[in-house]
Amino acid sequence: MPYITTYKGEEIKTRVEEVRPNFYRVVLGEREYEVDFLEPQKNLYSLIIGGKSYEVDVDAPEGSDVYGVGILGDHFEVEVVEEKKKKLAAKLAIGVSGRQDMKSPMAGNVWKLLVKEGDRVTAGEVLLILEAMKMENEIKSPIDGTVTSVAAKEGVPVAAGDPLCVVEPPEEG
Amino acid sequence: MFKKVLIANRGEIAVRAIRACKELEIATVAVYSEADRAALHVRVADEAYCIGPPPSSQSYLVMDRIIEVAKKSGADAIHPGYGFLAENPVFAERCEKEGITFIGPNPYAIRIMGNKTTSRVAVAEMGVPLVPGMKENLTSEQHAIEWAEKIGFPLMMKAASGGGGKGMRMVSGMEDVASAYRSAKSEALHSFGDDAVYMERYVENPRHVEIQVVGDKHGNIIYCMERECSIQRRHQKVIEEAPSVIVDDDMRRRMGEAAVNAARTVNYDSVGTVEFIVSGRTREFFFLEMNTRLQVEHPVTEMVLGIDLCKEMIRIAAGMPLSYKQEDIKIRGHAIECRIYAEDPNNKFLPTPGRITTLRVPGGPWVRDETGMYEGLDVPIYYDPILSKLVVWGGDREKCIARTLRALSEYVVKGIKTTIPFHVRVMKNEHFIKGDFDTNFIDKQFVMEDEAREKPYEDVALVAAAIKTYRRDKARAQRILGGAEQAQAISPWKLSGRVKR
């Protein structure tokens, strides 16, 4: 299947072919790799490429095409998208805009809620402060707009991915 | 010796204390908050009692509850670990009053050393060096010049009500004293509404080196050499080692004797640590403070000296004399400790509580895992993010670094992010390898060098991501096709059965 891999801003045409179970041929631009693959533990890969053995930690948040890949202390952020989908996405506007569903980046406790429904906020303004493991973490608005709903409650714990609040951009025109 | 010890702590240090007790054949009592029912220390102790809701202010810090559990369970001593009630003189006194032995120093020592001012006054009387400086404010340019002569250069002109770097002036020579005095004064007035300024010596290339001391209830105090703790992130130690590359035998003896003198001011009668700030340039050392507890990084000392500080601490509390004389204390080889935190080093070190889905602990020769975690544990959000400490011994520093890197490469924690990748990168950093760093190294120099580092396995990462996507898409497609495929699937048992027939 044809994919586009994006790494450090560079797009690489990518093809993956399952030669036989647990054996893949991966083409990255001009480079071709034959990969003996095993997933002995979930999201922890054992890859043998040209006789070299690698242990690779692949982190894949649900619903995201961006992977965090870890190899021997090094970390790589890699996006892999189907070629068709990538072309489609390119046609749509890029950048942070539109309705922002603010979700909790981690499990924690809502320590301070600084906005309420109807508040106008500017990009970078702190919406609330989460506390986890004795550290305070500010959650900021990515856009100028209005807070249209607030799900977070002060003093109430949240899990990673829980909705916190919604910021909507001002209507145009 | 005690019959039963209550451990008033959680996580890796509670497990450490329980291990020491078990080896001494003492029964153990764990206490836990409602968030820690599944914690490792609860599982490995002989008895366990819940002491309240998750916040530590309602559980691990509530003296009444802990004393109550100690009495109910018949514990005759309490080990406080570090943090929580470990350096609370009121708790130590309370234990004494209730007839329970507090495994730590006498309450007077905790009280005096727990306060910056009283501790400095106390140790200065014993001739322990402090950062040279003034205890009063400057009154005139002439006054500043007189003091500058006494303190020496470079020195720091500081606003008395200052903070955050404002109202501070570094002065490198006599010719700049007068002008620095005037500008610091006006800046202080402007920033803080108070123009009072004073001076102290500026310690160049500051390194944090501390001396382990051990005293008993019979007046014996020895020093157990130093630990180098300059690898810090935002003033928090993250990697410690013993010995320190900047300390030679003569300096070690002088620092050790200063530390013993400091301990003697309060009749110190347990394990403790005297912290010094050391100039990486001049190798002068100055007293910072004394910690009256078992330190997080105590294992590196244990590894190079071959002694068990946690057990010694318990024996001393039971009234036994020191097992060692000063001349028995000899350094052999080198040890490094990496603190493994539940923080994501690739995302601003944000805390990452959650479930540990996969755990592979490093092994092999001279590798020690001081842990509070296990596979399947939910790391709660309420406490310190420390998960474990990897402690490694090697014949010399170079071998120790290589072995630490090897052990880190075996250490796998999945489900939550940890600081393991950060430690790998520090172990590979050339300044760390050379021992060329101070307490600002990680925050200033390392972050830049780390950004610019070579990443040799880029293509392997891209290959892994591509395969991941392919497999995910294939699994999705199969889920959509669903039933039809499943009906066709043949059990491998059946298949092999058919072949045999």
XYZ file of C-alpha atoms in Angstrom:
674
model
C 0.000 0.000 0.000
C 1.395 3.450 -0.880
C 1.977 5.817 2.039
C 3.569 9.181 2.607
C 5.932 9.268 5.596
C 6.663 12.694 7.038
C 9.764 13.054 9.194
C 11.397 16.363 10.154
C 9.236 18.160 7.537
C 10.370 15.910 4.723
C 7.884 13.747 2.810
C 9.041 10.283 1.796
C 7.114 7.990 -0.521
C 6.693 4.728 1.320
C 5.505 1.271 0.343
C 4.925 -1.712 2.614
C 4.550 -5.220 1.292
C 3.894 -8.291 3.415
C 6.106 -10.871 1.761
C 4.961 -13.572 4.164
C 3.661 -13.537 7.710
C 6.009 -11.495 9.934
C 8.241 -10.551 7.015
C 7.938 -7.211 5.261
C 9.544 -5.325 2.437
C 9.542 -1.591 3.140
C 10.516 0.963 0.512
C 11.411 4.439 1.777
C 11.974 6.681 -1.234
C 15.010 5.079 -2.883
C 15.872 2.801 0.017
C 14.560 -0.717 0.369
C 14.570 -2.850 3.517
C 13.661 -6.461 4.151
C 12.389 -6.736 7.676
C 11.937 -9.778 9.869
C 9.221 -8.606 12.243
C 8.010 -9.734 15.646
C 5.832 -8.037 18.239
C 6.697 -10.016 21.383
C 5.038 -7.431 23.614
C 2.390 -4.934 22.630
C 3.881 -1.958 20.743
C 7.382 -3.263 21.383
C 8.873 -4.512 18.125
C 11.795 -6.783 17.525
C 13.111 -6.044 14.031
C 15.911 -7.872 12.232
C 17.126 -5.905 9.218
C 20.102 -7.280 7.302
C 21.122 -9.387 10.277
C 21.001 -6.446 12.698
C 18.614 -6.754 15.627
C 16.722 -3.716 16.884
C 14.284 -3.259 19.719
C 11.830 -0.537 18.783
C 9.228 1.069 20.982
C 6.294 2.305 18.906
C 3.778 4.515 20.547
C 0.550 5.085 18.673
C -2.161 7.225 20.228
C -5.632 6.077 19.177
C -6.881 7.881 16.076
C -3.586 9.603 15.300
C -1.267 9.109 12.331
C 1.710 10.479 14.240
C 3.835 7.889 16.004
C 6.395 8.317 18.704
C 9.198 5.865 17.996
C 11.941 5.109 20.515
C 15.222 3.333 19.792
C 18.045 3.240 22.346
C 17.246 6.548 24.000
C 16.474 8.353 20.755
C 12.986 9.569 19.998
C 11.432 10.097 16.574
C 8.117 11.714 15.679
C 6.930 10.134 12.445
C 3.706 10.635 10.532
C 2.558 7.930 8.143
C -0.547 8.570 6.042
C -2.066 6.796 3.061
C -1.105 8.633 -0.098
C -4.737 9.296 -1.098
C -5.609 10.707 2.298
C -2.503 12.908 2.323
C -3.430 14.504 -1.002
C -6.899 15.201 0.293
C -5.575 16.733 3.500
C -3.233 18.995 1.561
C -6.224 20.580 -0.162
C -7.801 21.508 3.160
C -6.583 24.417 5.207
C -3.588 23.721 7.405
C -2.864 25.312 10.744
C -4.759 25.654 13.962
C -8.219 27.034 13.265
C -11.843 26.181 13.822
C -13.484 24.802 16.928
C -10.962 23.588 19.518
C -11.998 20.649 21.654
C -9.550 20.919 24.499
C -8.702 17.464 25.830
C -6.585 16.586 28.801
C -3.028 15.661 27.715
C -2.603 13.491 30.819
C -4.262 12.069 33.871
C -4.369 14.605 36.652
C -6.449 16.756 38.897
C -8.059 20.014 37.778
C -6.363 22.339 40.197
C -7.583 25.709 38.942
C -10.239 26.502 36.395
C -9.604 30.003 35.077
C -12.407 30.377 32.516
C -16.166 29.939 32.399
C -18.657 29.584 29.601
C -18.879 32.731 27.519
C -15.398 34.037 28.377
C -13.391 35.541 25.543
C -9.823 34.245 25.398
C -6.760 34.983 23.321
C -4.297 32.466 21.908
C -1.850 31.442 24.620
C -4.158 32.399 27.472
C -4.206 29.856 30.303
C -7.584 28.113 30.483
C -6.926 25.879 33.439
C -4.152 24.319 35.466
C -3.822 20.576 35.849
C -1.936 19.064 38.726
C -0.267 15.690 38.502
C 2.522 14.270 40.625
C 3.142 17.555 42.404
C 3.627 19.419 39.103
C 1.363 22.140 37.796
C 0.695 22.171 34.071
C -0.981 25.063 32.283
C -3.473 24.297 29.543
C -3.532 27.197 27.098
C -5.943 28.212 24.375
C -4.498 27.575 20.893
C -6.675 30.285 19.289
C -8.461 33.582 19.905
C -12.118 32.882 20.587
C -14.904 32.242 23.049
C -15.238 29.452 25.605
C -18.516 27.790 24.602
C -18.600 24.931 27.083
C -16.657 23.754 30.115
C -16.558 20.105 31.131
C -13.719 20.342 33.671
C -14.540 20.960 37.321
C -12.119 22.318 39.860
C -10.803 19.593 42.163
C -12.112 16.770 39.994
C -9.617 14.299 38.493
C -9.478 13.745 34.738
C -8.003 10.957 32.620
C -5.815 11.515 29.548
C -8.088 12.411 26.636
C -11.013 13.598 28.773
C -12.721 16.739 27.414
C -11.818 19.886 29.356
C -13.538 22.701 27.470
C -14.352 23.992 23.997
C -13.027 27.204 22.471
C -14.715 28.438 19.302
C -13.270 31.067 16.998
C -15.229 34.282 16.437
C -17.684 34.031 13.569
C -16.385 35.576 10.418
C -18.033 38.372 8.539
C 16.738 -5.670 67.989
C 13.209 -4.656 67.021
C 10.461 -7.253 66.598
C 8.319 -5.315 64.181
C 8.938 -2.126 62.191
C 6.307 0.111 60.632
C 7.401 1.803 57.404
C 5.757 5.229 57.217
C 6.303 5.687 53.497
C 5.429 4.372 50.056
C 7.021 3.490 46.725
C 10.600 2.391 46.189
C 11.945 3.633 49.540
C 9.291 1.707 51.473
C 10.301 -1.421 49.559
C 13.966 -0.668 50.340
C 13.265 -0.425 54.092
C 11.146 -3.594 54.026
C 13.964 -5.466 52.307
C 16.409 -4.353 55.016
C 14.009 -5.457 57.766
C 13.428 -8.845 56.169
C 17.153 -9.477 55.979
C 17.387 -8.598 59.662
C 14.434 -10.964 60.309
C 12.204 -8.170 61.565
C 8.471 -8.264 60.784
C 7.213 -5.346 58.655
C 4.078 -3.213 58.672
C 3.133 -1.181 55.608
C 0.745 1.754 55.637
C -1.015 2.921 52.509
C -3.471 5.493 51.225
C -6.612 4.507 49.344
C -4.735 5.198 46.082
C -1.961 2.758 47.032
C -3.867 -0.444 47.787
C -2.080 -2.110 44.853
C 1.353 -0.604 45.585
C 4.359 -2.913 45.758
C 5.264 -2.024 49.355
C 1.812 -3.200 50.488
C 2.271 -6.520 48.727
C 5.720 -7.301 50.094
C 5.119 -6.300 53.736
C 3.958 -8.768 56.391
C 1.063 -6.538 57.455
C -0.650 -3.582 55.804
C -3.134 -0.973 56.978
C -4.994 1.756 55.122
C -4.426 5.182 56.670
C -6.727 7.431 54.656
C -7.616 9.082 51.360
C -5.091 9.588 48.530
C -3.749 13.094 49.290
C -0.686 12.687 51.514
C -1.988 15.438 53.820
C -4.792 13.007 54.702
C -2.720 9.830 54.842
C 1.105 9.614 54.831
C 1.436 12.893 56.746
C -1.157 12.177 59.452
C 0.865 11.360 62.579
C -2.112 10.183 64.636
C -3.086 7.533 62.119
C 0.445 6.218 61.785
C 0.991 6.052 65.549
C -2.393 4.345 65.917
C -1.438 1.668 63.364
C 1.936 1.190 65.057
C 0.215 0.548 68.397
C -2.509 -1.653 66.935
C 0.005 -3.816 65.079
C 2.480 -3.903 67.944
C 5.333 -2.272 66.000
C 8.184 -1.185 68.273
C 9.845 1.148 65.732
C 8.983 3.363 62.744
C 11.154 3.824 59.671
C 10.184 7.107 58.002
C 12.027 6.701 54.649
C 12.631 10.088 52.973
C 10.126 12.928 52.479
C 6.765 12.848 54.309
C 7.553 12.701 58.068
C 11.252 11.821 57.778
C 12.539 15.240 58.841
C 9.737 16.332 61.119
C 11.063 16.798 64.683
C 7.513 16.835 66.088
C 6.911 13.349 64.717
C 10.219 12.066 66.100
C 9.292 13.456 69.542
C 5.804 12.044 69.311
C 7.211 8.546 68.629
C 9.503 8.890 71.633
C 6.569 9.918 73.849
C 4.500 6.935 72.665
C 7.345 4.543 73.425
C 8.034 3.747 69.776
C 11.590 4.090 68.423
C 11.939 6.584 65.566
C 14.510 5.129 63.174
C 16.453 8.319 62.585
C 18.464 10.876 64.540
C 17.471 12.558 67.798
C 14.750 15.240 67.409
C 17.164 18.016 68.406
C 19.406 17.184 65.440
C 16.420 17.235 63.075
C 15.281 20.591 64.433
C 18.655 22.362 64.293
C 19.655 20.989 60.889
C 16.182 21.531 59.458
C 16.640 25.284 59.625
C 19.122 27.038 57.323
C 20.035 29.751 59.803
C 20.410 27.625 62.943
C 22.322 24.922 61.076
C 24.817 27.421 59.638
C 25.397 29.076 62.981
C 25.875 25.653 64.612
C 28.365 24.255 62.109
C 30.302 27.515 61.724
C 31.161 27.302 65.425
C 32.823 23.968 64.698
C 34.901 25.543 61.932
C 32.943 24.081 59.011
C 33.400 26.445 56.027
C 30.396 28.457 54.818
C 30.205 30.456 51.580
C 32.125 33.604 52.638
C 29.715 36.491 52.973
C 28.076 39.076 55.185
C 25.354 38.633 57.788
C 24.461 42.354 57.592
C 23.658 44.860 54.822
C 26.106 47.289 53.244
C 26.045 50.862 54.493
C 28.374 52.698 52.084
C 30.770 52.343 49.156
C 33.647 52.313 51.610
C 31.937 49.548 53.603
C 31.564 47.542 50.361
C 35.249 47.911 49.541
C 36.288 46.758 53.022
C 34.072 43.660 52.823
C 35.116 42.864 49.252
C 38.664 42.535 50.528
C 37.569 40.020 53.173
C 35.316 37.953 50.877
C 37.510 37.746 47.788
C 36.601 37.620 44.083
C 34.519 36.919 42.147
C 31.708 37.937 44.441
C 27.998 38.474 44.184
C 26.271 41.711 45.162
C 22.729 40.739 46.167
C 19.517 42.572 47.060
C 18.452 41.660 50.604
C 14.820 41.316 49.538
C 15.724 40.001 46.115
C 14.925 36.911 44.160
C 14.761 35.616 40.610
C 18.138 37.000 39.635
C 17.079 40.633 40.010
C 19.279 43.024 41.969
C 22.245 40.668 41.532
C 25.625 41.769 40.217
C 28.685 39.651 39.693
C 31.824 41.588 40.606
C 35.136 40.262 39.363
C 37.572 42.849 40.733
C 38.061 45.701 43.228
C 37.732 48.366 40.505
C 34.065 47.402 39.934
C 32.913 47.271 43.561
C 31.755 50.890 43.878
C 29.814 51.021 40.623
C 28.232 47.585 41.265
C 27.181 48.796 44.721
C 25.427 51.855 43.250
C 23.665 50.021 40.416
C 22.601 47.030 42.537
C 21.177 49.441 45.100
C 19.138 51.349 42.555
C 17.943 48.168 40.851
C 16.952 46.721 44.221
C 15.006 49.860 45.102
C 13.310 49.816 41.733
C 12.421 46.110 41.794
C 11.684 45.461 45.440
C 11.147 48.885 47.002
C 14.092 48.219 49.304
C 17.653 49.244 48.464
C 19.419 47.042 51.027
C 22.233 44.980 49.446
C 24.907 42.594 50.759
C 27.762 40.546 49.317
C 28.890 36.947 49.277
C 31.434 34.903 47.385
C 30.339 33.719 43.947
C 31.088 29.998 43.646
C 32.269 29.359 40.097
C 31.233 26.159 38.307
C 29.251 25.088 41.346
C 29.114 21.343 41.956
C 26.999 19.570 44.509
C 29.070 17.101 46.482
C 27.767 15.538 49.674
C 29.295 13.433 52.411
C 27.493 10.468 53.936
C 27.914 10.332 57.685
C 26.901 7.636 60.157
C 26.730 8.139 63.893
C 25.564 5.868 66.712
C 24.116 6.434 70.188
C 27.523 5.906 71.781
C 29.177 9.045 70.387
C 30.891 7.427 67.393
C 30.609 9.262 64.060
C 32.298 8.268 60.804
C 32.144 9.564 57.229
C 31.316 7.247 54.350
C 32.934 9.280 51.576
C 31.188 11.470 48.989
C 28.519 11.410 46.362
C 28.566 13.670 43.303
C 25.056 15.031 42.663
C 25.628 17.835 40.147
C 23.530 16.259 37.415
C 20.314 18.078 38.238
C 17.238 19.100 36.284
C 15.649 22.265 37.626
C 17.492 21.849 40.945
C 16.355 18.225 41.300
C 19.014 15.523 41.366
C 18.524 13.023 38.552
C 21.844 11.151 38.383
C 24.237 10.600 41.269
C 27.574 8.870 41.467
C 30.324 7.906 43.848
C 33.108 8.831 44.034
C 33.239 12.376 42.578
C 35.776 13.069 39.823
C 36.820 16.361 41.416
C 37.551 14.973 44.872
C 41.006 13.541 45.585
C 42.133 11.705 48.729
C 43.223 14.828 50.585
C 40.044 16.756 49.759
C 37.969 13.673 50.652
C 39.548 13.544 54.086
C 39.088 17.278 54.677
C 35.442 17.190 53.530
C 34.825 14.062 55.564
C 36.253 15.609 58.707
C 34.218 18.808 58.151
C 31.085 16.668 57.770
C 31.810 14.729 60.953
C 32.327 18.051 62.770
C 28.996 19.304 61.454
C 27.303 16.090 62.623
C 28.966 16.351 66.017
C 27.340 19.748 66.699
C 24.008 17.942 67.123
C 25.284 14.600 68.527
C 24.220 12.976 65.309
C 23.107 9.382 65.877
C 21.862 7.918 62.608
C 22.707 8.005 58.897
C 22.768 11.528 57.489
C 24.173 13.629 54.690
C 26.160 16.843 54.794
C 25.772 18.754 51.530
C 28.489 21.009 50.203
C 28.733 23.382 47.275
C 32.130 22.945 45.637
C 33.748 25.319 43.178
C 34.676 23.322 40.094
C 37.405 25.895 39.487
C 39.118 26.327 42.853
C 37.817 23.113 44.509
C 36.973 25.053 47.657
C 33.982 23.544 49.477
C 31.321 25.250 51.571
C 28.561 23.841 53.795
C 25.043 24.048 52.353
C 22.858 21.994 54.683
C 22.529 18.672 56.434
C 19.820 16.156 55.580
C 18.815 14.146 58.603
C 17.457 11.106 56.785
C 18.341 8.195 54.556
C 19.018 9.910 51.223
C 17.394 8.872 47.917
C 20.863 8.280 46.451
C 22.246 6.247 49.374
C 22.703 3.115 47.180
C 25.717 4.513 45.286
C 27.573 4.763 48.587
C 26.502 1.232 49.515
C 27.811 -0.061 46.182
C 31.297 1.440 46.430
C 31.753 0.726 50.144
C 30.035 -2.655 50.317
C 27.911 -1.693 53.315
C 24.140 -1.641 53.828
C 23.261 1.833 55.123
C 19.589 1.050 55.580
C 20.323 -1.934 57.824
C 23.017 -0.022 59.702
C 20.454 2.722 60.353
C 18.051 0.200 61.890
C 20.790 -1.420 64.007
C 21.891 1.987 65.314
C 18.307 2.946 66.200
C 18.135 -0.279 68.221
C 21.102 1.007 70.246
C 23.861 -1.073 68.682
C 27.287 0.508 68.151
C 28.604 1.224 64.625
C 29.671 -1.921 62.755
C 32.564 -0.046 61.144
C 35.500 2.090 62.165
C 36.672 4.989 60.001
C 39.665 2.985 58.762
C 37.321 0.211 57.504
C 35.713 2.595 55.026
C 37.402 2.162 51.639
C 36.105 3.010 48.169
C 36.172 0.223 45.630
C 35.266 1.055 42.016
C 32.509 3.399 40.942
C 28.706 3.507 41.147
C 26.038 5.458 39.264
C 22.360 5.881 40.066
C 19.734 6.926 37.509
C 16.411 8.041 38.925
C 13.623 6.683 36.756
C 10.686 9.091 36.885
C 7.207 8.844 35.375
C 7.908 11.851 33.166
C 8.142 12.183 29.394
C 11.616 13.466 28.474
C 10.455 13.987 24.882
C 7.555 16.168 25.935
C 8.805 18.789 28.396
C 9.127 16.195 31.188
C 5.361 16.218 31.710
C 4.258 13.737 34.371
C 2.778 10.547 32.972
C 0.725 8.660 35.534
C -1.043 5.547 34.244
C -0.792 1.773 33.974
C 2.507 -0.009 33.441
C 1.539 -2.465 30.721
C 4.965 -3.978 30.101
C 8.017 -4.066 32.342
C 11.405 -5.619 31.688
C 13.920 -4.994 34.415
C 17.651 -4.985 33.620
C 19.808 -7.700 35.085
C 23.279 -9.106 34.661
C 26.367 -8.465 36.767
C 26.545 -5.514 39.175
C 23.124 -4.097 38.336
C 20.635 -3.233 41.053
C 17.027 -2.179 40.549
C 15.562 -0.252 43.492
C 11.943 -0.313 42.521
C 8.404 0.395 43.588
C 6.774 -0.758 40.371
C 5.625 -3.935 38.669
C 3.844 -4.844 35.457
C 0.171 -3.993 35.808
C 0.644 -1.283 38.444
C -1.383 1.903 38.040
C 0.963 4.766 38.895
C -1.186 7.205 40.887
C -1.275 10.943 40.261
C -0.914 12.026 43.871
C 2.741 11.501 44.715
C 6.329 12.016 43.610
C 6.947 10.697 40.090
C 9.859 8.446 41.154
C 9.287 4.862 39.969
C 12.649 3.243 40.575
C 16.375 3.831 40.755
C 18.804 1.957 38.577
C 22.068 1.534 40.465
C 25.113 0.154 38.688
C 28.622 -0.689 39.879
C 31.788 -0.785 37.745
C 35.518 -1.211 38.389
C 36.097 2.416 37.384
C 33.995 5.314 36.129
C 34.399 4.495 32.456
C 33.343 0.868 32.932
C 30.504 1.986 35.143
C 29.135 4.333 32.466
C 29.342 1.567 29.840
C 27.535 -0.840 32.148
C 24.874 1.746 33.025
C 24.225 2.276 29.320
C 23.990 -1.485 28.844
C 21.519 -1.819 31.733
C 19.429 1.120 30.493
C 19.192 -0.515 27.065
C 17.582 -3.542 28.724
C 15.135 -1.514 30.806
C 11.692 -1.426 29.185
C 8.646 0.300 30.645
C 5.548 0.496 28.465
C 2.178 2.102 29.068
C 3.639 5.240 30.593
C 6.597 7.380 29.581
C 9.685 7.380 31.754
C 13.016 9.210 31.891
C 14.972 6.122 30.738
C 15.712 7.651 27.257
C 17.023 10.817 28.952
C 19.505 8.771 30.994
C 20.709 6.969 27.863
C 21.439 10.346 26.265
C 23.289 11.662 29.321
C 25.439 8.500 29.465
C 26.457 9.161 25.844
C 27.183 12.879 26.349
C 30.895 13.637 26.037
C 30.964 16.227 28.832
C 29.293 13.802 31.200
C 31.747 11.086 30.191
C 34.655 13.433 30.911
C 33.176 14.457 34.259
C 33.151 18.032 33.027
C 29.902 19.506 34.411
C 28.387 21.617 37.160
C 24.867 21.990 38.576
C 23.774 24.094 35.582
C 24.966 21.538 33.027
C 21.690 19.738 32.264
C 19.499 22.856 32.063
C 21.927 24.970 30.021
C 24.525 23.000 28.072
C 23.102 19.495 27.812
C 19.728 20.508 26.343
C 21.490 22.178 23.417
C 23.951 19.345 22.832
C 21.066 16.897 23.101
C 19.083 18.754 20.415
C 22.035 18.593 18.055
C 22.907 14.944 18.689
C 23.218 12.395 15.898
C 20.415 9.878 15.597
C 21.842 6.797 13.919
C 18.627 4.773 13.628
C 16.358 7.146 11.694
C 15.522 4.669 8.949
C 14.767 1.908 11.435
C 12.269 4.260 13.086
C 10.644 5.047 9.740
C 10.469 1.357 8.857
C 8.832 0.565 12.200
C 6.264 3.331 11.759
C 5.442 2.165 8.240
C 4.932 -1.429 9.375
C 2.811 -0.236 12.271
C 0.552 1.676 9.882
C 0.312 -1.249 7.494
C -0.646 -3.665 10.266
C -3.147 -1.218 11.730
C -4.835 -0.720 8.345
C -4.896 -4.452 7.715
C -6.425 -5.148 11.131
C -9.066 -2.514 10.455
C -9.916 -4.037 7.103
C -10.214 -7.447 8.718
C -12.525 -6.094 11.393
C -14.779 -4.676 8.673
C -14.797 -7.951 6.732
C -15.382 -9.573 10.110
C -17.517 -12.702 10.212
C -16.745 -14.127 6.797
C -13.033 -14.392 7.500
C -13.532 -15.853 10.945
C -15.748 -18.625 9.572
C -12.977 -19.634 7.212
C -10.232 -19.561 9.800
C -9.010 -23.009 10.742
C -7.650 -23.809 14.160
C -3.978 -24.783 14.040
C -4.845 -27.799 16.222
C -7.335 -28.997 13.708
C -4.886 -28.368 10.912
C -2.116 -30.414 12.509
C -4.613 -33.124 13.263
C -5.553 -33.343 9.612
C -1.963 -33.510 8.525
C -1.290 -36.414 10.835
C -4.265 -38.254 9.477
